[in-house]
Tab-separated table of C-alpha atoms and ligand atoms in Angstrom:
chain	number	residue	atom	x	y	z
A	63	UNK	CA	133.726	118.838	76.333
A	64	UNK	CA	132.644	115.571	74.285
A	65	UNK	CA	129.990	113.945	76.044
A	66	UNK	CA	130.249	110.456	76.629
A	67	UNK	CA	127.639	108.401	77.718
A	68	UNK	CA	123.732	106.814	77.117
A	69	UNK	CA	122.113	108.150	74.078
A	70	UNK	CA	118.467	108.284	73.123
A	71	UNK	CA	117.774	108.473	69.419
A	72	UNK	CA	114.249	109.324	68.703
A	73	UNK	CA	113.462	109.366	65.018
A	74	UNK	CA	110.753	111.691	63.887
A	75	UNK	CA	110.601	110.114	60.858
A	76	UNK	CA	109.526	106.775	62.020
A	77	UNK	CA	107.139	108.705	64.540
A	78	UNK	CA	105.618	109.962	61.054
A	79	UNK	CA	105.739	106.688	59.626
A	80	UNK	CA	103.737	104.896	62.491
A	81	UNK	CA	101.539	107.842	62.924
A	82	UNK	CA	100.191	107.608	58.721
A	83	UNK	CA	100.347	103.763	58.731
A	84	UNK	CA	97.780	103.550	61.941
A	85	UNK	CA	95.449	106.381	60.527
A	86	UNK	CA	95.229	104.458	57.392
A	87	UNK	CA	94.294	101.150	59.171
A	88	UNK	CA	91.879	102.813	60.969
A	89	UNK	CA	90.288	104.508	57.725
A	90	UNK	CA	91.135	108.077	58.655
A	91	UNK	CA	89.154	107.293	62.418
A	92	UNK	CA	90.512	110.387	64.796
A	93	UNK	CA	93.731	110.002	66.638
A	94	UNK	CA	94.091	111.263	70.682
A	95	UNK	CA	97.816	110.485	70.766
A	96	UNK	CA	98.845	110.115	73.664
A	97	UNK	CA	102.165	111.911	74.976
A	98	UNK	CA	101.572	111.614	78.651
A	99	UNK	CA	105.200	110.852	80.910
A	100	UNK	CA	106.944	112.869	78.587
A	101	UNK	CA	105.200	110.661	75.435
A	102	UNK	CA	106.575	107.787	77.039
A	103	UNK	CA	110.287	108.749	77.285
A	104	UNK	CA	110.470	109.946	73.958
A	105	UNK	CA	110.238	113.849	74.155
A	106	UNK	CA	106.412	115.352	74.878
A	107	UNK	CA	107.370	119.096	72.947
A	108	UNK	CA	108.924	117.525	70.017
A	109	UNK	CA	106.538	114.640	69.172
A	110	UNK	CA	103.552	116.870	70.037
A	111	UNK	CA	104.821	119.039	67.459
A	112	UNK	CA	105.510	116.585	65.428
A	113	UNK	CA	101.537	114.984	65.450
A	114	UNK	CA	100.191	118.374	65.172
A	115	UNK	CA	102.038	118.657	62.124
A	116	UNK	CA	100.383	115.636	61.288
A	117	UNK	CA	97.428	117.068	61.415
A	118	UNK	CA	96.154	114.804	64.903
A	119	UNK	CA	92.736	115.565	66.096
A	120	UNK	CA	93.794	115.419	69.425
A	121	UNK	CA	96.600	115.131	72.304
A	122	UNK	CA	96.315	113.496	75.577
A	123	UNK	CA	98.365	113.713	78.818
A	124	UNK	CA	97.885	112.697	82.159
A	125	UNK	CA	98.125	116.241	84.414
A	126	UNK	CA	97.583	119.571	84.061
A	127	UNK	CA	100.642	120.481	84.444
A	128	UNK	CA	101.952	118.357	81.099
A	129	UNK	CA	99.729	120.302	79.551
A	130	UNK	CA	100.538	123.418	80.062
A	131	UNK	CA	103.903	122.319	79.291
A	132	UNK	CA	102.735	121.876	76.246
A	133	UNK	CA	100.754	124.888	75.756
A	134	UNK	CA	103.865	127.010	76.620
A	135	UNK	CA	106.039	125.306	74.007
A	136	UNK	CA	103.320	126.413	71.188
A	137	UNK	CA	101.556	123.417	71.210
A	138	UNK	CA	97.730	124.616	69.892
A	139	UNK	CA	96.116	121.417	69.046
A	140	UNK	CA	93.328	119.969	71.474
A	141	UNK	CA	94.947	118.644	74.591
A	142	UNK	CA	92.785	116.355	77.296
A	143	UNK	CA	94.000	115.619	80.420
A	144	UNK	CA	93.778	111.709	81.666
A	145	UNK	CA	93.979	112.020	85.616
A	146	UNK	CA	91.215	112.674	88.418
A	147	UNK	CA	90.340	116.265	88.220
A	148	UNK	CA	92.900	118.364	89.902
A	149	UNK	CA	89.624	120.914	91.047
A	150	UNK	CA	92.146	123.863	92.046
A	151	UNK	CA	93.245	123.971	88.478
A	152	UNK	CA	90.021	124.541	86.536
A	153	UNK	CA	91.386	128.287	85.916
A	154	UNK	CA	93.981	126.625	84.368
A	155	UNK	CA	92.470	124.432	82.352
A	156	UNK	CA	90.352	127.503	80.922
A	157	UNK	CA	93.192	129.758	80.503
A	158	UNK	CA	95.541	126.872	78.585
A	159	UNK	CA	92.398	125.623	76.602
A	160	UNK	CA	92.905	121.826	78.316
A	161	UNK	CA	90.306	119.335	78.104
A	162	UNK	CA	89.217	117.738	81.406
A	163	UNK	CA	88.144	114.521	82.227
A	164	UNK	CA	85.177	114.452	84.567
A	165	UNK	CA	85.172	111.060	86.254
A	166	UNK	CA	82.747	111.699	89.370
A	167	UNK	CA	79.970	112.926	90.773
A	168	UNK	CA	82.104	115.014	93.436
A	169	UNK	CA	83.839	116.386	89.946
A	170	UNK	CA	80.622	117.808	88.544
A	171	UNK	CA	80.083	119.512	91.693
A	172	UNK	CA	83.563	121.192	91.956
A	173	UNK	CA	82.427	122.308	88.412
A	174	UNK	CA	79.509	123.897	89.979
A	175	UNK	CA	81.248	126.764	90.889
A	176	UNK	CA	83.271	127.541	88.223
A	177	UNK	CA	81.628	131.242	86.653
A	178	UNK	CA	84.913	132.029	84.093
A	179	UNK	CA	83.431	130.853	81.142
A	180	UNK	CA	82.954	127.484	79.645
A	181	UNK	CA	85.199	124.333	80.128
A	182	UNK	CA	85.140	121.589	77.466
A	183	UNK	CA	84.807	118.174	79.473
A	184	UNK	CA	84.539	114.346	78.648
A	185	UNK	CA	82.832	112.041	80.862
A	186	UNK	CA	84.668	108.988	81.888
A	187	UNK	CA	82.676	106.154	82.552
A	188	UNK	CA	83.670	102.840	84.453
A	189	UNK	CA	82.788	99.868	82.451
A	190	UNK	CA	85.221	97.316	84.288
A	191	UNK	CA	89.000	98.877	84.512
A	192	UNK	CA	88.126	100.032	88.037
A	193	UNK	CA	90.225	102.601	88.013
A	194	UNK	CA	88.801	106.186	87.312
A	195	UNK	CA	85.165	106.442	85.668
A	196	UNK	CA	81.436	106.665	87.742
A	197	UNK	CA	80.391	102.827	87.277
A	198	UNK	CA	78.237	101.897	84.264
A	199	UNK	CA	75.426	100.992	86.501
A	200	UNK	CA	75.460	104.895	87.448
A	201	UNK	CA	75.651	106.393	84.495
A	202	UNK	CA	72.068	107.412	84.030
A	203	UNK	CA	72.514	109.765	87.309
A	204	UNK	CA	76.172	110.760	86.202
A	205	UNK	CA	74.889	112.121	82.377
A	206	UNK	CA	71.640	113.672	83.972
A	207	UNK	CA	74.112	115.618	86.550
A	208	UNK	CA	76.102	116.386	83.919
A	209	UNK	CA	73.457	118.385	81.812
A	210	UNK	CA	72.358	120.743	84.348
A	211	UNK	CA	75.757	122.518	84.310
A	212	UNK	CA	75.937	125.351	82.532
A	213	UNK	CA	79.335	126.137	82.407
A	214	UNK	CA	81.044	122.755	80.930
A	215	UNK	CA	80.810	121.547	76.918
A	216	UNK	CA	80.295	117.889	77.328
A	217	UNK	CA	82.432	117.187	74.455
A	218	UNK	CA	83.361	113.247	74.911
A	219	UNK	CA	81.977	110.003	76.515
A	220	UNK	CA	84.341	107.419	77.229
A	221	UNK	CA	85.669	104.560	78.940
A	222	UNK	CA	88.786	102.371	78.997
A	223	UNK	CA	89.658	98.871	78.725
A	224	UNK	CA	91.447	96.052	81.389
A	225	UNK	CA	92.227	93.535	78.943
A	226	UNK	CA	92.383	95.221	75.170
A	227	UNK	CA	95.579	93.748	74.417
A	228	UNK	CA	95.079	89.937	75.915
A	229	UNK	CA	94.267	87.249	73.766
A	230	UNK	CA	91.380	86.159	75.825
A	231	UNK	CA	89.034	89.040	74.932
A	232	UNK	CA	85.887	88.362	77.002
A	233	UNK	CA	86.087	90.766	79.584
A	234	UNK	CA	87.001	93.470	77.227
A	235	UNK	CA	83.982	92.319	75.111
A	236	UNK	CA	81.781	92.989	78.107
A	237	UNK	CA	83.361	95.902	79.067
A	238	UNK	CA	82.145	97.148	75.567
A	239	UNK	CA	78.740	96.179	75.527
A	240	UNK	CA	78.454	97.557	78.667
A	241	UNK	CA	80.216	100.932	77.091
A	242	UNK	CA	77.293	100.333	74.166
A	243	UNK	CA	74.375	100.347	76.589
A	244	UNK	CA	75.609	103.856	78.347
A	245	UNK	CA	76.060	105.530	74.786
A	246	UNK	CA	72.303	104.076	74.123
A	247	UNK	CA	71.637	106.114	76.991
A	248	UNK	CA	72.938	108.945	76.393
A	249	UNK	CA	71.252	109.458	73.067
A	250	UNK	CA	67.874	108.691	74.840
A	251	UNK	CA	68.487	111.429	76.979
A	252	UNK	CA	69.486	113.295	74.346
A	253	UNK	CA	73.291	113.684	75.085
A	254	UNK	CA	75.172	113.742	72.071
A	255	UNK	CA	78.988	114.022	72.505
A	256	UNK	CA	80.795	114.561	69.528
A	257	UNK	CA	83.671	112.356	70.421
A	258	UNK	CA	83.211	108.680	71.934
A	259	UNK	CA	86.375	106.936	72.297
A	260	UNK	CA	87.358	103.611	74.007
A	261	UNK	CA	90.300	101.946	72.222
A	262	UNK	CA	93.837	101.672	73.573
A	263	UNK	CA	96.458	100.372	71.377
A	264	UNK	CA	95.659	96.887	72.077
A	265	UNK	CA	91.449	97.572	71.579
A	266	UNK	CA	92.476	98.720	68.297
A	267	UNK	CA	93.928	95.870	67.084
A	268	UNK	CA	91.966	93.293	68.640
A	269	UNK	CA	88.339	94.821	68.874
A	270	UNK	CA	87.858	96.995	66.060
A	271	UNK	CA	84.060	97.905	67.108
A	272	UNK	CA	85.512	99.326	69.523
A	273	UNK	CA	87.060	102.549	67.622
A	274	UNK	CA	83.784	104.763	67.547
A	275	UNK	CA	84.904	108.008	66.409
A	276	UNK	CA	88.319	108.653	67.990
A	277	UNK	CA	91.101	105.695	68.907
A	278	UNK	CA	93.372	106.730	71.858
A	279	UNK	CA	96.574	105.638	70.984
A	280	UNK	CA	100.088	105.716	72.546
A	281	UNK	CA	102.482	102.442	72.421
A	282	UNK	CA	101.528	102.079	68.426
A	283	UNK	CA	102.516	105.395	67.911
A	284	UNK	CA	105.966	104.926	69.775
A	285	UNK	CA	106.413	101.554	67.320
A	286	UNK	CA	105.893	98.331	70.037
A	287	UNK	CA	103.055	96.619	69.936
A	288	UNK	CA	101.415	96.512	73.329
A	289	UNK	CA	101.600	93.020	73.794
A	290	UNK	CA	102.094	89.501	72.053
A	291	UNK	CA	98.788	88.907	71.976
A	292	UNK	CA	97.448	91.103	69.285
A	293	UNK	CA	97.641	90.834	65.443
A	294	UNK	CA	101.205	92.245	64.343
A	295	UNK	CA	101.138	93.131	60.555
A	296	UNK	CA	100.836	96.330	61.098
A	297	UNK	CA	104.478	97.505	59.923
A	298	UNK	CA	104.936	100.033	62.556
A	299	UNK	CA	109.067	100.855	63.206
A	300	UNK	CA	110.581	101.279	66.845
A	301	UNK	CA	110.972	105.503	67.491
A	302	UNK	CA	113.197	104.928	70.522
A	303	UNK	CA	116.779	104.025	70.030
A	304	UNK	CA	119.107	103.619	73.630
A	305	UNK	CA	122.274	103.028	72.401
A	306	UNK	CA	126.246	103.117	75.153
A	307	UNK	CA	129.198	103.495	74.766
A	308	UNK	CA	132.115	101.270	75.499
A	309	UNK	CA	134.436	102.727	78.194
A	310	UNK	CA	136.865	100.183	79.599
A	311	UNK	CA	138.107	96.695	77.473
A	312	UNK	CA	139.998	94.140	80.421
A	313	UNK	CA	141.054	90.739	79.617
A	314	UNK	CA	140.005	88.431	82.074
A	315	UNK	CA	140.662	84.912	83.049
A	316	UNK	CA	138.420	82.315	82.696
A	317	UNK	CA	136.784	81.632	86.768
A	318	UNK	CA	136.144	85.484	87.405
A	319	UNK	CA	133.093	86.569	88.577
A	320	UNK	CA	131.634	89.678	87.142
A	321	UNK	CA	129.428	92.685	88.823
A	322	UNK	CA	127.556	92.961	91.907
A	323	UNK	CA	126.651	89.309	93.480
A	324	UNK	CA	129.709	87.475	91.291
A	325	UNK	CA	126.201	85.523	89.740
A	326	UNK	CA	128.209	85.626	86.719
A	327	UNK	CA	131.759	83.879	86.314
A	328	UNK	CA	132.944	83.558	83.063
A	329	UNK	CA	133.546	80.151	81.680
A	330	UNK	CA	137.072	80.980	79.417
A	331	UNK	CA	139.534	84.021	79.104
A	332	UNK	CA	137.872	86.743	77.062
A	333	UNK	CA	137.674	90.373	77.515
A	334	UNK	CA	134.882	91.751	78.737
A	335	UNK	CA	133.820	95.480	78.206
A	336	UNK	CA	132.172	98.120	80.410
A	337	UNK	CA	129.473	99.933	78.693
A	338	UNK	CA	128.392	103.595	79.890
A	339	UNK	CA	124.825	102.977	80.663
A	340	UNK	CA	122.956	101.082	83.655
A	341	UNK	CA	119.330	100.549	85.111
A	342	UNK	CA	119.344	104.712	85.949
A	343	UNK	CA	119.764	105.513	82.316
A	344	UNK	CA	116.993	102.784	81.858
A	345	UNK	CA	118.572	99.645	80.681
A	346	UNK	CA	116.280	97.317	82.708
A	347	UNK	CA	118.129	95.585	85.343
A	348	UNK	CA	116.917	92.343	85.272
A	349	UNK	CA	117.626	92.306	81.803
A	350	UNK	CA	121.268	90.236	81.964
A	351	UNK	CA	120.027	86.779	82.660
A	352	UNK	CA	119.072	86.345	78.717
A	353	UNK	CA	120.177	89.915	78.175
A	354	UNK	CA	122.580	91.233	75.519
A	355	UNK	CA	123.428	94.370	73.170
A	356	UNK	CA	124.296	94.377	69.734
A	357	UNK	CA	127.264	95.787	67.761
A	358	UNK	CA	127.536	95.162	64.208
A	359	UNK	CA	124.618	92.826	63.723
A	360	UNK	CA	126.764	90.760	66.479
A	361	UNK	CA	125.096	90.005	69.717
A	362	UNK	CA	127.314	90.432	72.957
A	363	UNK	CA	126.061	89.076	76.379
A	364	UNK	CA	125.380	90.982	79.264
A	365	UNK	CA	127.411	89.365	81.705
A	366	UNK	CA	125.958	89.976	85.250
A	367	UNK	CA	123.877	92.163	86.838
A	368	UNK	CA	123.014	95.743	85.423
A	369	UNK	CA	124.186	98.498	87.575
A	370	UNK	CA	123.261	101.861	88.300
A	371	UNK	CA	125.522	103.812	85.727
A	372	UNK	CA	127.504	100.617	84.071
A	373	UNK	CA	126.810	97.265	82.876
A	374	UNK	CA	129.558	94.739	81.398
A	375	UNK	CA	129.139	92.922	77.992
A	376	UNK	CA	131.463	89.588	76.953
A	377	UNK	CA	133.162	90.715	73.395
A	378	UNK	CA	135.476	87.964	73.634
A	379	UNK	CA	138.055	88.272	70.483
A	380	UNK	CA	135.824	90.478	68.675
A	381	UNK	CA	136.722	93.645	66.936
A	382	UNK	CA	135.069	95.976	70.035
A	383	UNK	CA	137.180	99.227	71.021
A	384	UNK	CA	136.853	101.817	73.348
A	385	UNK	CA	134.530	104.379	72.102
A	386	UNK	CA	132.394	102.248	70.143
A	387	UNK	CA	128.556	102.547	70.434
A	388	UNK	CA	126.673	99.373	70.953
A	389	UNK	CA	122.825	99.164	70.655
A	390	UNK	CA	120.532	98.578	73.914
A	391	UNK	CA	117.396	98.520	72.367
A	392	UNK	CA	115.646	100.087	69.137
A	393	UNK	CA	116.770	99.877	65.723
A	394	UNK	CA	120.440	100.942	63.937
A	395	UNK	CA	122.853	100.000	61.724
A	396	UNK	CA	123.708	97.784	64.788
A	397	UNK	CA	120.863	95.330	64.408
A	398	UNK	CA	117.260	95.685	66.090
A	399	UNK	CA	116.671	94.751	69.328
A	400	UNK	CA	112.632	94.793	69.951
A	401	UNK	CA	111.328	96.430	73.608
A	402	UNK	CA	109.127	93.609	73.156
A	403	UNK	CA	111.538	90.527	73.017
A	404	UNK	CA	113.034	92.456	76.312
A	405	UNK	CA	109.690	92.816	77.566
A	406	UNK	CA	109.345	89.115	77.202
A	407	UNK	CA	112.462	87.864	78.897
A	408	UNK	CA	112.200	90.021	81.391
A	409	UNK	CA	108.342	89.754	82.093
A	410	UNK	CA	107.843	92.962	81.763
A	411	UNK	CA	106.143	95.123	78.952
A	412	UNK	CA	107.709	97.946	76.408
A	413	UNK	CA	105.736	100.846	77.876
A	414	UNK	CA	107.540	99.898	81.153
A	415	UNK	CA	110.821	99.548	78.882
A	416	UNK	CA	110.712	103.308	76.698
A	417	UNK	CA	109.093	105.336	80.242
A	418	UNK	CA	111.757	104.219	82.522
A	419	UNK	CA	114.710	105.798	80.331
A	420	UNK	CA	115.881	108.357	82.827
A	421	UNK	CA	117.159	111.901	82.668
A	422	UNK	CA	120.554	111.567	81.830
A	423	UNK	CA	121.083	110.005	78.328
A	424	UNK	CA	121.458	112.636	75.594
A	425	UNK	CA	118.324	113.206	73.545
A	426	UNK	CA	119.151	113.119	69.937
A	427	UNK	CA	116.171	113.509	67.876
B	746	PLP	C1	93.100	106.350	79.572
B	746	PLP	C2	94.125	105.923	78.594
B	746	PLP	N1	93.792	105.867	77.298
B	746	PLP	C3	94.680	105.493	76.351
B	746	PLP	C4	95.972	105.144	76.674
B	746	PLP	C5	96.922	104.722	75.573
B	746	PLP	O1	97.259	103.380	75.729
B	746	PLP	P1	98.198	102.622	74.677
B	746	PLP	O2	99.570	103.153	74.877
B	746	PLP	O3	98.069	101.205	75.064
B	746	PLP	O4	97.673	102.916	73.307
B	746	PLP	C6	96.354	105.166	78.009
B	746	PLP	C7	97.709	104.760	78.375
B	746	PLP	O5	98.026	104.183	79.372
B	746	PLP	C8	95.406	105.579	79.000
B	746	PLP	O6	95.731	105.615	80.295
């Protein structure tokens, strides 16, 4: 059976690309890439493999249960784990070698109990995200807690940024000094992580004192950048390709409205094609107002809305046939089609765009 439908192209190569490009801007600084939501959409086994080849310092995913994933598929470099502690999983986390983030003080005391050995910990500190993190103000208390465990490596300090990626940096410029005063601390107390990390993709590009020792990167790695408002020279190359196929050519007459609502009506006779691939797949539905695909460095409209499994395209007299594969987004002999300039049409941003690809388009990597 020939399957017929959405496929995801993920090229390794430009993976490798992005992956040597960033470590050279940031002058051989540590990577933590981050493959958390199955490295957003593209594959968490087979780009972990490929980093580690790389020679990454370290992974990062959200739950323990990613990890392990991980772990199970051969994966041996570092992994740290993003969310709240899961405290029923610390035998896990020993047994799988997973690094856990240690964001409270009721964490530390689920840690008290642990007597299996020695788990390697960061501690996350809130410097303005409000999100996960004991506030800044607390941090004193948190690190003092912290050292009269026996059973934990405190191996990292961090903290993580609201606004890296905005053009308006002043918040994330007080996030950091306030990230600054808390590693002052810790060295007075005589704390000494070995890894201090803060920068996202869009700290890294916009706030460069903000790399310390190890830059936590995902979207870079994936080839968007993580907004419009950071410095783009960087020549990073889209890893993500969704590309449909065309299933169903009709001719229709000019006056015929087209998909769910009838918002659309075309405005002459053309033919208009149905392409295999809908908002379930993760073409973004919204994404037909200004949206299009490209076929042959040609771009066809998106005429109405996206559905579920199907979305219809005007080719008008071109040369289109059943079969053909047009490009969603990404990069092929097609054209390019940016996540970001979908991202902007759609307000929206890429990492929403490359996660939201769904389970059934064939993974070709
Ligand atoms: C705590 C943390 N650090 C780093 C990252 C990587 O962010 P980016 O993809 O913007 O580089 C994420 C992703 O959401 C995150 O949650």
């Amino acid at each position: 059976m020939e399957y017929i439908g959405p496929k995801v192209y993920i090229d390794l190569n430009h993976l490798e690309n992005n992956y040597n490009l960033l470590s050279k801007g940031l002058h051989d600084i540590p990577i933590m890439a981050t493959v958390k939501a199955n490295a957003y959409g593209h594959g968490a086994v087979e780009v972990s493999k490929t980093f580690e080849r790389l020679g990454v310092r370290y992974l990062a995913v959200f739950t323990i249960e990613e990890g392990i994933e991980l772990r199970k598929a051969g994966v041996k470099t570092d992994i740290f784990i993003y969310s709240k502690l899961n405290h029923t999983a610390l035998s896990e986390a020993k047994k799988y070698n997973l690094t856990l983030n240690i964001s409270s003080f009721e964490d530390l005391n689920h840690l008290k109990d642990f007597q299996d050995g020695l788990l390697k910990i960061h501690l996350k500190i809130d410097t303005g995200m409000t999100r996960l993190g004991v506030s800044h103000k607390k941090a004193e208390e948190f690190l003092k807690e912290a050292t009269k465990l026996d059973c934990i490596i405190i191996e990292g300090l961090y903290s993580h940024f609201a606004t890296g990626d905005e053009g308006d940096l002043s918040y994330a410029k007080k996030q950091l000094n306030r990230f600054n005063s808390v590693i002052e601390l810790s060295k007075k107390l005589n704390i000494n992580p070995s890894l201090i990390h803060c920068s996202n993709s869009g700290a890294i590009l916009n706030l460069p004192e903000s790399r310390f020792n190890l830059c936590r990167v995902g979207m870079l790695l994936y080839g968007a950048f993580p907004s419009n408002e950071v410095p783009q020279d960087l020549k990073i190359k889209p890893v993500m390709t969704l590309t449909a196929p065309v299933v169903e050519i009709r001719d229709v007459k000019a006056g015929t409205p087209i998909s769910y609502g009838g918002v659309y009506i075309t405005e002459y006779d053309t033919r208009i094609a149905v392409i295999q691939a809908g908002f379930a797949d993760g073409v973004p539905r919204p994404w037909y107002t200004e949206g299009y695909v490209k076929f042959k460095n040609e771009k066809f409209k998106i005429t109405g809305r996206v559905c579920m499994d199907q979305l219809m395209i005007d080719v008008g007299s071109s040369d289109v046939s059943i079969g053909d594969e047009v490009l969603i987004f990404g990069s092929n002999s097609n054209g390019t089609i940016g996540t970001n300039k979908i991202a902007k049409a759609i307000d929206s941003t890429p990492y929403v765009i490359v996660t939201g690809i769904g389970i059934r388009p064939k993974r070709i990597y």
